[in-house]
PDB file of C-alpha atoms in Angstrom:
ATOM      1  CA  UNK A   1       8.264  -3.093   5.718  1.00 58.00           C
ATOM      2  CA  UNK A   2       6.370   0.039   6.657  1.00 55.00           C
ATOM      3  CA  UNK A   3       3.068   1.674   7.434  1.00 56.00           C
ATOM      4  CA  UNK A   4       1.709   4.721   5.639  1.00 53.00           C
ATOM      5  CA  UNK A   5      -1.201   5.130   8.048  1.00 48.00           C
ATOM      6  CA  UNK A   6      -4.829   5.861   7.202  1.00 49.00           C
ATOM      7  CA  UNK A   7      -5.108   8.984   5.053  1.00 54.00           C
ATOM      8  CA  UNK A   8      -8.569  10.553   5.209  1.00 60.00           C
ATOM      9  CA  UNK A   9      -9.708  12.956   2.469  1.00 67.00           C
ATOM     10  CA  UNK A  10     -10.006  16.530   3.670  1.00 75.00           C
ATOM     11  CA  UNK A  11     -11.599  19.425   1.814  1.00 72.00           C
ATOM     12  CA  UNK A  12      -9.131  22.292   1.902  1.00 72.00           C
ATOM     13  CA  UNK A  13     -11.106  25.023   0.113  1.00 75.00           C
ATOM     14  CA  UNK A  14     -13.633  25.681  -2.643  1.00 76.00           C
ATOM     15  CA  UNK A  15     -13.001  28.146  -5.482  1.00 77.00           C
ATOM     16  CA  UNK A  16     -15.928  29.155  -7.700  1.00 77.00           C
ATOM     17  CA  UNK A  17     -16.151  30.816 -11.086  1.00 77.00           C
ATOM     18  CA  UNK A  18     -18.339  31.162 -14.186  1.00 82.00           C
ATOM     19  CA  UNK A  19     -17.903  29.879 -17.738  1.00 84.00           C
ATOM     20  CA  UNK A  20     -20.008  29.277 -20.837  1.00 86.00           C
ATOM     21  CA  UNK A  21     -21.609  25.889 -21.400  1.00 87.00           C
ATOM     22  CA  UNK A  22     -19.223  23.638 -23.285  1.00 86.00           C
ATOM     23  CA  UNK A  23     -16.137  25.363 -21.970  1.00 85.00           C
ATOM     24  CA  UNK A  24     -13.308  23.100 -20.836  1.00 85.00           C
ATOM     25  CA  UNK A  25     -11.956  24.007 -17.431  1.00 78.00           C
ATOM     26  CA  UNK A  26      -8.360  23.005 -16.766  1.00 75.00           C
ATOM     27  CA  UNK A  27      -6.268  24.236 -13.919  1.00 66.00           C
ATOM     28  CA  UNK A  28      -3.213  26.326 -14.681  1.00 62.00           C
ATOM     29  CA  UNK A  29       0.032  25.200 -13.096  1.00 65.00           C
ATOM     30  CA  UNK A  30       0.454  28.159 -10.754  1.00 68.00           C
ATOM     31  CA  UNK A  31      -0.264  28.508  -7.052  1.00 70.00           C
ATOM     32  CA  UNK A  32      -2.928  31.186  -7.076  1.00 67.00           C
ATOM     33  CA  UNK A  33      -6.619  30.590  -6.190  1.00 69.00           C
ATOM     34  CA  UNK A  34      -8.145  28.208  -8.734  1.00 65.00           C
ATOM     35  CA  UNK A  35      -4.757  27.128 -10.078  1.00 71.00           C
ATOM     36  CA  UNK A  36      -3.389  23.608  -9.940  1.00 69.00           C
ATOM     37  CA  UNK A  37      -0.829  24.191  -7.198  1.00 71.00           C
ATOM     38  CA  UNK A  38      -3.109  26.246  -4.965  1.00 73.00           C
ATOM     39  CA  UNK A  39      -3.026  24.849  -1.382  1.00 77.00           C
ATOM     40  CA  UNK A  40      -0.776  21.965  -2.420  1.00 78.00           C
ATOM     41  CA  UNK A  41       1.153  20.848   0.718  1.00 80.00           C
ATOM     42  CA  UNK A  42       4.907  20.531   0.454  1.00 80.00           C
ATOM     43  CA  UNK A  43       5.905  17.088  -0.738  1.00 82.00           C
ATOM     44  CA  UNK A  44       2.518  16.358  -2.294  1.00 81.00           C
ATOM     45  CA  UNK A  45       1.471  16.100  -5.942  1.00 78.00           C
ATOM     46  CA  UNK A  46      -1.854  17.025  -7.503  1.00 73.00           C
ATOM     47  CA  UNK A  47      -4.208  15.172  -9.806  1.00 72.00           C
ATOM     48  CA  UNK A  48      -7.485  16.152 -11.523  1.00 72.00           C
ATOM     49  CA  UNK A  49      -9.711  15.541 -14.550  1.00 75.00           C
ATOM     50  CA  UNK A  50     -10.620  18.436 -16.799  1.00 80.00           C
ATOM     51  CA  UNK A  51     -14.237  19.668 -16.566  1.00 79.00           C
ATOM     52  CA  UNK A  52     -16.555  20.336 -19.517  1.00 87.00           C
ATOM     53  CA  UNK A  53     -19.086  22.915 -18.262  1.00 88.00           C
ATOM     54  CA  UNK A  54     -22.709  21.797 -18.541  1.00 87.00           C
ATOM     55  CA  UNK A  55     -26.100  23.329 -17.773  1.00 87.00           C
ATOM     56  CA  UNK A  56     -26.331  21.589 -14.372  1.00 87.00           C
ATOM     57  CA  UNK A  57     -24.286  23.832 -12.103  1.00 85.00           C
ATOM     58  CA  UNK A  58     -24.355  21.270  -9.291  1.00 85.00           C
ATOM     59  CA  UNK A  59     -22.413  18.885 -11.528  1.00 86.00           C
ATOM     60  CA  UNK A  60     -19.891  21.480 -12.664  1.00 87.00           C
ATOM     61  CA  UNK A  61     -17.269  20.459 -10.136  1.00 85.00           C
ATOM     62  CA  UNK A  62     -13.599  19.950 -10.783  1.00 80.00           C
ATOM     63  CA  UNK A  63     -11.839  18.131  -7.956  1.00 80.00           C
ATOM     64  CA  UNK A  64      -8.126  18.614  -7.463  1.00 80.00           C
ATOM     65  CA  UNK A  65      -6.704  15.871  -5.230  1.00 81.00           C
ATOM     66  CA  UNK A  66      -3.340  16.200  -3.532  1.00 82.00           C
ATOM     67  CA  UNK A  67      -1.552  12.998  -2.585  1.00 84.00           C
ATOM     68  CA  UNK A  68       1.779  12.353  -0.977  1.00 86.00           C
ATOM     69  CA  UNK A  69       4.771  12.062  -3.275  1.00 88.00           C
ATOM     70  CA  UNK A  70       7.248   9.163  -3.202  1.00 91.00           C
ATOM     71  CA  UNK A  71      10.772   9.825  -1.946  1.00 94.00           C
ATOM     72  CA  UNK A  72      13.909   7.738  -1.949  1.00 96.00           C
ATOM     73  CA  UNK A  73      15.396   6.004   1.092  1.00 97.00           C
ATOM     74  CA  UNK A  74      18.385   3.714   1.532  1.00 97.00           C
ATOM     75  CA  UNK A  75      20.085   1.240   3.844  1.00 96.00           C
ATOM     76  CA  UNK A  76      23.873   1.028   4.087  1.00 97.00           C
ATOM     77  CA  UNK A  77      25.383  -2.215   5.375  1.00 97.00           C
ATOM     78  CA  UNK A  78      28.831  -2.246   7.008  1.00 97.00           C
ATOM     79  CA  UNK A  79      31.150  -4.840   8.543  1.00 96.00           C
ATOM     80  CA  UNK A  80      32.903  -3.923  11.830  1.00 95.00           C
ATOM     81  CA  UNK A  81      32.387  -0.149  11.676  1.00 95.00           C
ATOM     82  CA  UNK A  82      30.963   2.704   9.621  1.00 95.00           C
ATOM     83  CA  UNK A  83      33.881   3.402   7.306  1.00 96.00           C
ATOM     84  CA  UNK A  84      33.992   3.630   3.495  1.00 96.00           C
ATOM     85  CA  UNK A  85      36.297   0.608   3.231  1.00 97.00           C
ATOM     86  CA  UNK A  86      33.856  -1.482   5.298  1.00 97.00           C
ATOM     87  CA  UNK A  87      30.775  -0.780   3.159  1.00 97.00           C
ATOM     88  CA  UNK A  88      29.240  -4.083   2.030  1.00 97.00           C
ATOM     89  CA  UNK A  89      26.108  -3.060   0.182  1.00 97.00           C
ATOM     90  CA  UNK A  90      23.629  -0.232  -0.375  1.00 97.00           C
ATOM     91  CA  UNK A  91      19.942  -0.963  -0.809  1.00 96.00           C
ATOM     92  CA  UNK A  92      17.641   1.743  -2.194  1.00 96.00           C
ATOM     93  CA  UNK A  93      13.880   2.044  -2.487  1.00 96.00           C
ATOM     94  CA  UNK A  94      11.075   4.618  -2.375  1.00 95.00           C
ATOM     95  CA  UNK A  95       8.183   5.250  -0.001  1.00 95.00           C
ATOM     96  CA  UNK A  96       5.451   7.831   0.427  1.00 93.00           C
ATOM     97  CA  UNK A  97       6.160  11.026   2.301  1.00 93.00           C
ATOM     98  CA  UNK A  98       5.567  10.444   6.013  1.00 92.00           C
ATOM     99  CA  UNK A  99       5.564   6.665   5.669  1.00 94.00           C
ATOM    100  CA  UNK A 100       7.368   4.738   8.391  1.00 95.00           C
ATOM    101  CA  UNK A 101       9.835   2.202   6.991  1.00 95.00           C
ATOM    102  CA  UNK A 102      11.021  -0.487   9.399  1.00 94.00           C
ATOM    103  CA  UNK A 103      13.457  -3.257   8.489  1.00 93.00           C
ATOM    104  CA  UNK A 104      12.473  -6.860   9.131  1.00 92.00           C
ATOM    105  CA  UNK A 105      14.973  -9.391  10.499  1.00 93.00           C
ATOM    106  CA  UNK A 106      15.551 -10.695   6.958  1.00 93.00           C
ATOM    107  CA  UNK A 107      16.182  -7.170   5.697  1.00 94.00           C
ATOM    108  CA  UNK A 108      18.529  -6.444   8.608  1.00 94.00           C
ATOM    109  CA  UNK A 109      20.624  -9.463   7.643  1.00 95.00           C
ATOM    110  CA  UNK A 110      20.420  -9.036   3.873  1.00 95.00           C
ATOM    111  CA  UNK A 111      24.192  -8.454   3.587  1.00 96.00           C
ATOM    112  CA  UNK A 112      25.409 -10.561   6.553  1.00 96.00           C
ATOM    113  CA  UNK A 113      28.944 -11.873   5.828  1.00 95.00           C
ATOM    114  CA  UNK A 114      30.156 -15.312   6.929  1.00 94.00           C
ATOM    115  CA  UNK A 115      31.536 -15.302  10.463  1.00 95.00           C
ATOM    116  CA  UNK A 116      29.498 -12.313  11.626  1.00 96.00           C
ATOM    117  CA  UNK A 117      26.661 -12.161  14.147  1.00 95.00           C
ATOM    118  CA  UNK A 118      23.123 -12.107  12.751  1.00 94.00           C
ATOM    119  CA  UNK A 119      20.950  -9.245  13.976  1.00 93.00           C
ATOM    120  CA  UNK A 120      17.584  -9.671  15.653  1.00 88.00           C
ATOM    121  CA  UNK A 121      14.609  -7.432  16.288  1.00 74.00           C
ATOM    122  CA  UNK A 122      16.478  -5.689  19.111  1.00 75.00           C
ATOM    123  CA  UNK A 123      18.611  -4.042  16.426  1.00 70.00           C
ATOM    124  CA  UNK A 124      15.488  -2.587  14.820  1.00 74.00           C
ATOM    125  CA  UNK A 125      16.034   0.140  12.284  1.00 86.00           C
ATOM    126  CA  UNK A 126      13.245   2.483  11.217  1.00 92.00           C
ATOM    127  CA  UNK A 127      12.800   5.903   9.637  1.00 94.00           C
ATOM    128  CA  UNK A 128       9.914   8.162   8.697  1.00 95.00           C
ATOM    129  CA  UNK A 129      10.411   9.191   5.079  1.00 95.00           C
ATOM    130  CA  UNK A 130      10.874  12.929   4.698  1.00 94.00           C
ATOM    131  CA  UNK A 131      11.416  15.480   1.954  1.00 92.00           C
ATOM    132  CA  UNK A 132      15.212  15.375   2.280  1.00 93.00           C
ATOM    133  CA  UNK A 133      16.152  12.123   0.535  1.00 94.00           C
ATOM    134  CA  UNK A 134      19.756  12.389   1.733  1.00 95.00           C
ATOM    135  CA  UNK A 135      18.476  12.135   5.300  1.00 95.00           C
ATOM    136  CA  UNK A 136      16.266   9.110   4.568  1.00 96.00           C
ATOM    137  CA  UNK A 137      19.020   6.677   5.486  1.00 96.00           C
ATOM    138  CA  UNK A 138      19.510   3.735   7.833  1.00 96.00           C
ATOM    139  CA  UNK A 139      22.814   2.148   8.815  1.00 95.00           C
ATOM    140  CA  UNK A 140      23.347  -1.517   9.689  1.00 95.00           C
ATOM    141  CA  UNK A 141      26.675  -2.598  11.207  1.00 95.00           C
ATOM    142  CA  UNK A 142      27.631  -6.269  11.610  1.00 96.00           C
ATOM    143  CA  UNK A 143      30.055  -7.428  14.301  1.00 95.00           C
ATOM    144  CA  UNK A 144      32.363 -10.423  14.056  1.00 95.00           C
ATOM    145  CA  UNK A 145      31.319 -13.576  15.877  1.00 95.00           C
ATOM    146  CA  UNK A 146      33.695 -15.472  18.176  1.00 94.00           C
ATOM    147  CA  UNK A 147      34.598 -19.131  17.714  1.00 94.00           C
ATOM    148  CA  UNK A 148      36.277 -21.853  19.754  1.00 94.00           C
ATOM    149  CA  UNK A 149      39.685 -23.228  18.810  1.00 93.00           C
ATOM    150  CA  UNK A 150      42.000 -25.837  20.330  1.00 94.00           C
ATOM    151  CA  UNK A 151      45.784 -26.034  20.669  1.00 94.00           C
ATOM    152  CA  UNK A 152      46.934 -29.674  20.691  1.00 94.00           C
ATOM    153  CA  UNK A 153      50.388 -30.686  21.928  1.00 94.00           C
ATOM    154  CA  UNK A 154      52.106 -33.791  20.515  1.00 93.00           C
ATOM    155  CA  UNK A 155      55.405 -35.600  21.046  1.00 93.00           C
ATOM    156  CA  UNK A 156      57.395 -36.572  17.923  1.00 91.00           C
ATOM    157  CA  UNK A 157      54.426 -36.604  15.505  1.00 90.00           C
ATOM    158  CA  UNK A 158      50.702 -36.005  15.319  1.00 90.00           C
ATOM    159  CA  UNK A 159      49.762 -39.678  15.228  1.00 89.00           C
ATOM    160  CA  UNK A 160      47.789 -40.790  18.221  1.00 89.00           C
ATOM    161  CA  UNK A 161      46.349 -38.673  20.979  1.00 93.00           C
ATOM    162  CA  UNK A 162      47.854 -35.315  21.987  1.00 94.00           C
ATOM    163  CA  UNK A 163      49.638 -35.156  25.336  1.00 94.00           C
ATOM    164  CA  UNK A 164      47.705 -32.005  26.164  1.00 95.00           C
ATOM    165  CA  UNK A 165      44.956 -29.821  24.696  1.00 94.00           C
ATOM    166  CA  UNK A 166      44.184 -26.202  25.524  1.00 94.00           C
ATOM    167  CA  UNK A 167      40.919 -24.596  24.371  1.00 94.00           C
ATOM    168  CA  UNK A 168      40.576 -20.966  23.409  1.00 92.00           C
ATOM    169  CA  UNK A 169      38.186 -18.536  21.763  1.00 93.00           C
ATOM    170  CA  UNK A 170      38.809 -15.746  19.276  1.00 92.00           C
ATOM    171  CA  UNK A 171      36.950 -13.427  16.919  1.00 93.00           C
ATOM    172  CA  UNK A 172      36.344 -14.549  13.357  1.00 93.00           C
ATOM    173  CA  UNK A 173      39.334 -13.694  11.171  1.00 90.00           C
ATOM    174  CA  UNK A 174      41.723 -13.039  14.070  1.00 91.00           C
ATOM    175  CA  UNK A 175      45.187 -14.611  13.984  1.00 89.00           C
ATOM    176  CA  UNK A 176      45.913 -16.619  17.115  1.00 88.00           C
ATOM    177  CA  UNK A 177      49.449 -15.864  18.285  1.00 87.00           C
ATOM    178  CA  UNK A 178      51.077 -18.466  20.528  1.00 89.00           C
ATOM    179  CA  UNK A 179      53.860 -17.274  22.805  1.00 89.00           C
ATOM    180  CA  UNK A 180      57.166 -19.119  23.342  1.00 88.00           C
ATOM    181  CA  UNK A 181      56.734 -19.646  27.085  1.00 91.00           C
ATOM    182  CA  UNK A 182      55.556 -22.572  29.175  1.00 91.00           C
ATOM    183  CA  UNK A 183      52.259 -21.159  30.387  1.00 92.00           C
ATOM    184  CA  UNK A 184      49.008 -22.831  29.382  1.00 92.00           C
ATOM    185  CA  UNK A 185      48.368 -22.160  25.715  1.00 90.00           C
ATOM    186  CA  UNK A 186      52.000 -21.261  24.940  1.00 91.00           C
ATOM    187  CA  UNK A 187      54.312 -23.236  22.664  1.00 92.00           C
ATOM    188  CA  UNK A 188      56.236 -25.098  25.345  1.00 93.00           C
ATOM    189  CA  UNK A 189      53.382 -25.688  27.774  1.00 92.00           C
ATOM    190  CA  UNK A 190      53.645 -29.496  27.427  1.00 93.00           C
ATOM    191  CA  UNK A 191      57.361 -29.732  26.565  1.00 93.00           C
ATOM    192  CA  UNK A 192      58.720 -33.109  27.811  1.00 93.00           C
ATOM    193  CA  UNK A 193      62.087 -33.341  29.531  1.00 92.00           C
ATOM    194  CA  UNK A 194      64.934 -33.800  27.043  1.00 92.00           C
ATOM    195  CA  UNK A 195      63.078 -32.166  24.123  1.00 92.00           C
ATOM    196  CA  UNK A 196      64.099 -28.953  22.406  1.00 91.00           C
ATOM    197  CA  UNK A 197      61.976 -25.912  23.225  1.00 90.00           C
ATOM    198  CA  UNK A 198      60.075 -24.426  20.299  1.00 87.00           C
ATOM    199  CA  UNK A 199      60.645 -20.836  19.287  1.00 81.00           C
ATOM    200  CA  UNK A 200      57.828 -20.656  16.725  1.00 72.00           C
ATOM    201  CA  UNK A 201      54.745 -22.614  15.778  1.00 65.00           C
ATOM    202  CA  UNK A 202      55.084 -24.746  12.685  1.00 56.00           C
ATOM    203  CA  UNK A 203      53.069 -27.173  10.663  1.00 53.00           C
ATOM    204  CA  UNK A 204      54.294 -30.754  11.226  1.00 52.00           C
ATOM    205  CA  UNK A 205      55.862 -32.578   8.245  1.00 48.00           C
ATOM    206  CA  UNK A 206      53.707 -35.079   6.403  1.00 50.00           C
ATOM    207  CA  UNK A 207      53.845 -38.745   7.323  1.00 46.00           C
ATOM    208  CA  UNK A 208      56.832 -40.710   5.931  1.00 47.00           C
ATOM    209  CA  UNK A 209      58.701 -37.451   5.344  1.00 42.00           C
ATOM    210  CA  UNK A 210      62.476 -37.931   5.242  1.00 44.00           C
ATOM    211  CA  UNK A 211      64.463 -34.759   6.022  1.00 43.00           C
ATOM    212  CA  UNK A 212      67.490 -33.963   3.893  1.00 37.00           C
TER     213      UNK A 212
END
């Protein structure tokens, strides 16, 4: 999903002092020299173990280690366009400050609806996690796929082979409107002589249907 890089320890500064043997040294929570937050970079958190002062001054060392904090990030999945009514799903997670988060193909298509085009690596989405969690956001938008359809023309009933067939293609979910004319793909394209022209498409009656 992401790469946090190779973090190498770096000594920022040494602060010295004196205390009686047996004293417990703990760092206060302030930001002054010798305090817990001293030199802490923005977005980092500190950690240390208290020191019990002994007679060996070389061993009387208290190490304060600053490490990157974890911050939230999210992915918003949409169908068709980025609009509140088209929001499909929101996925949230956390990552270390400065970590690069990149979505895999499976993650890109985690909310893919039926009839929409799956995304590949060319649609790659990635962010570098920052302090502002509201800005740690990726957006995935799915587009509708197109599908073939066929208009079949029959005489009298739908038994047997059609007298003509016209192929077409439309986006998933679109309504195919057939005009009343005689051009290819219109209602009366294959109208035989002596038959009544259609003014609207209709579903044929079932077999053995007797009209009133």
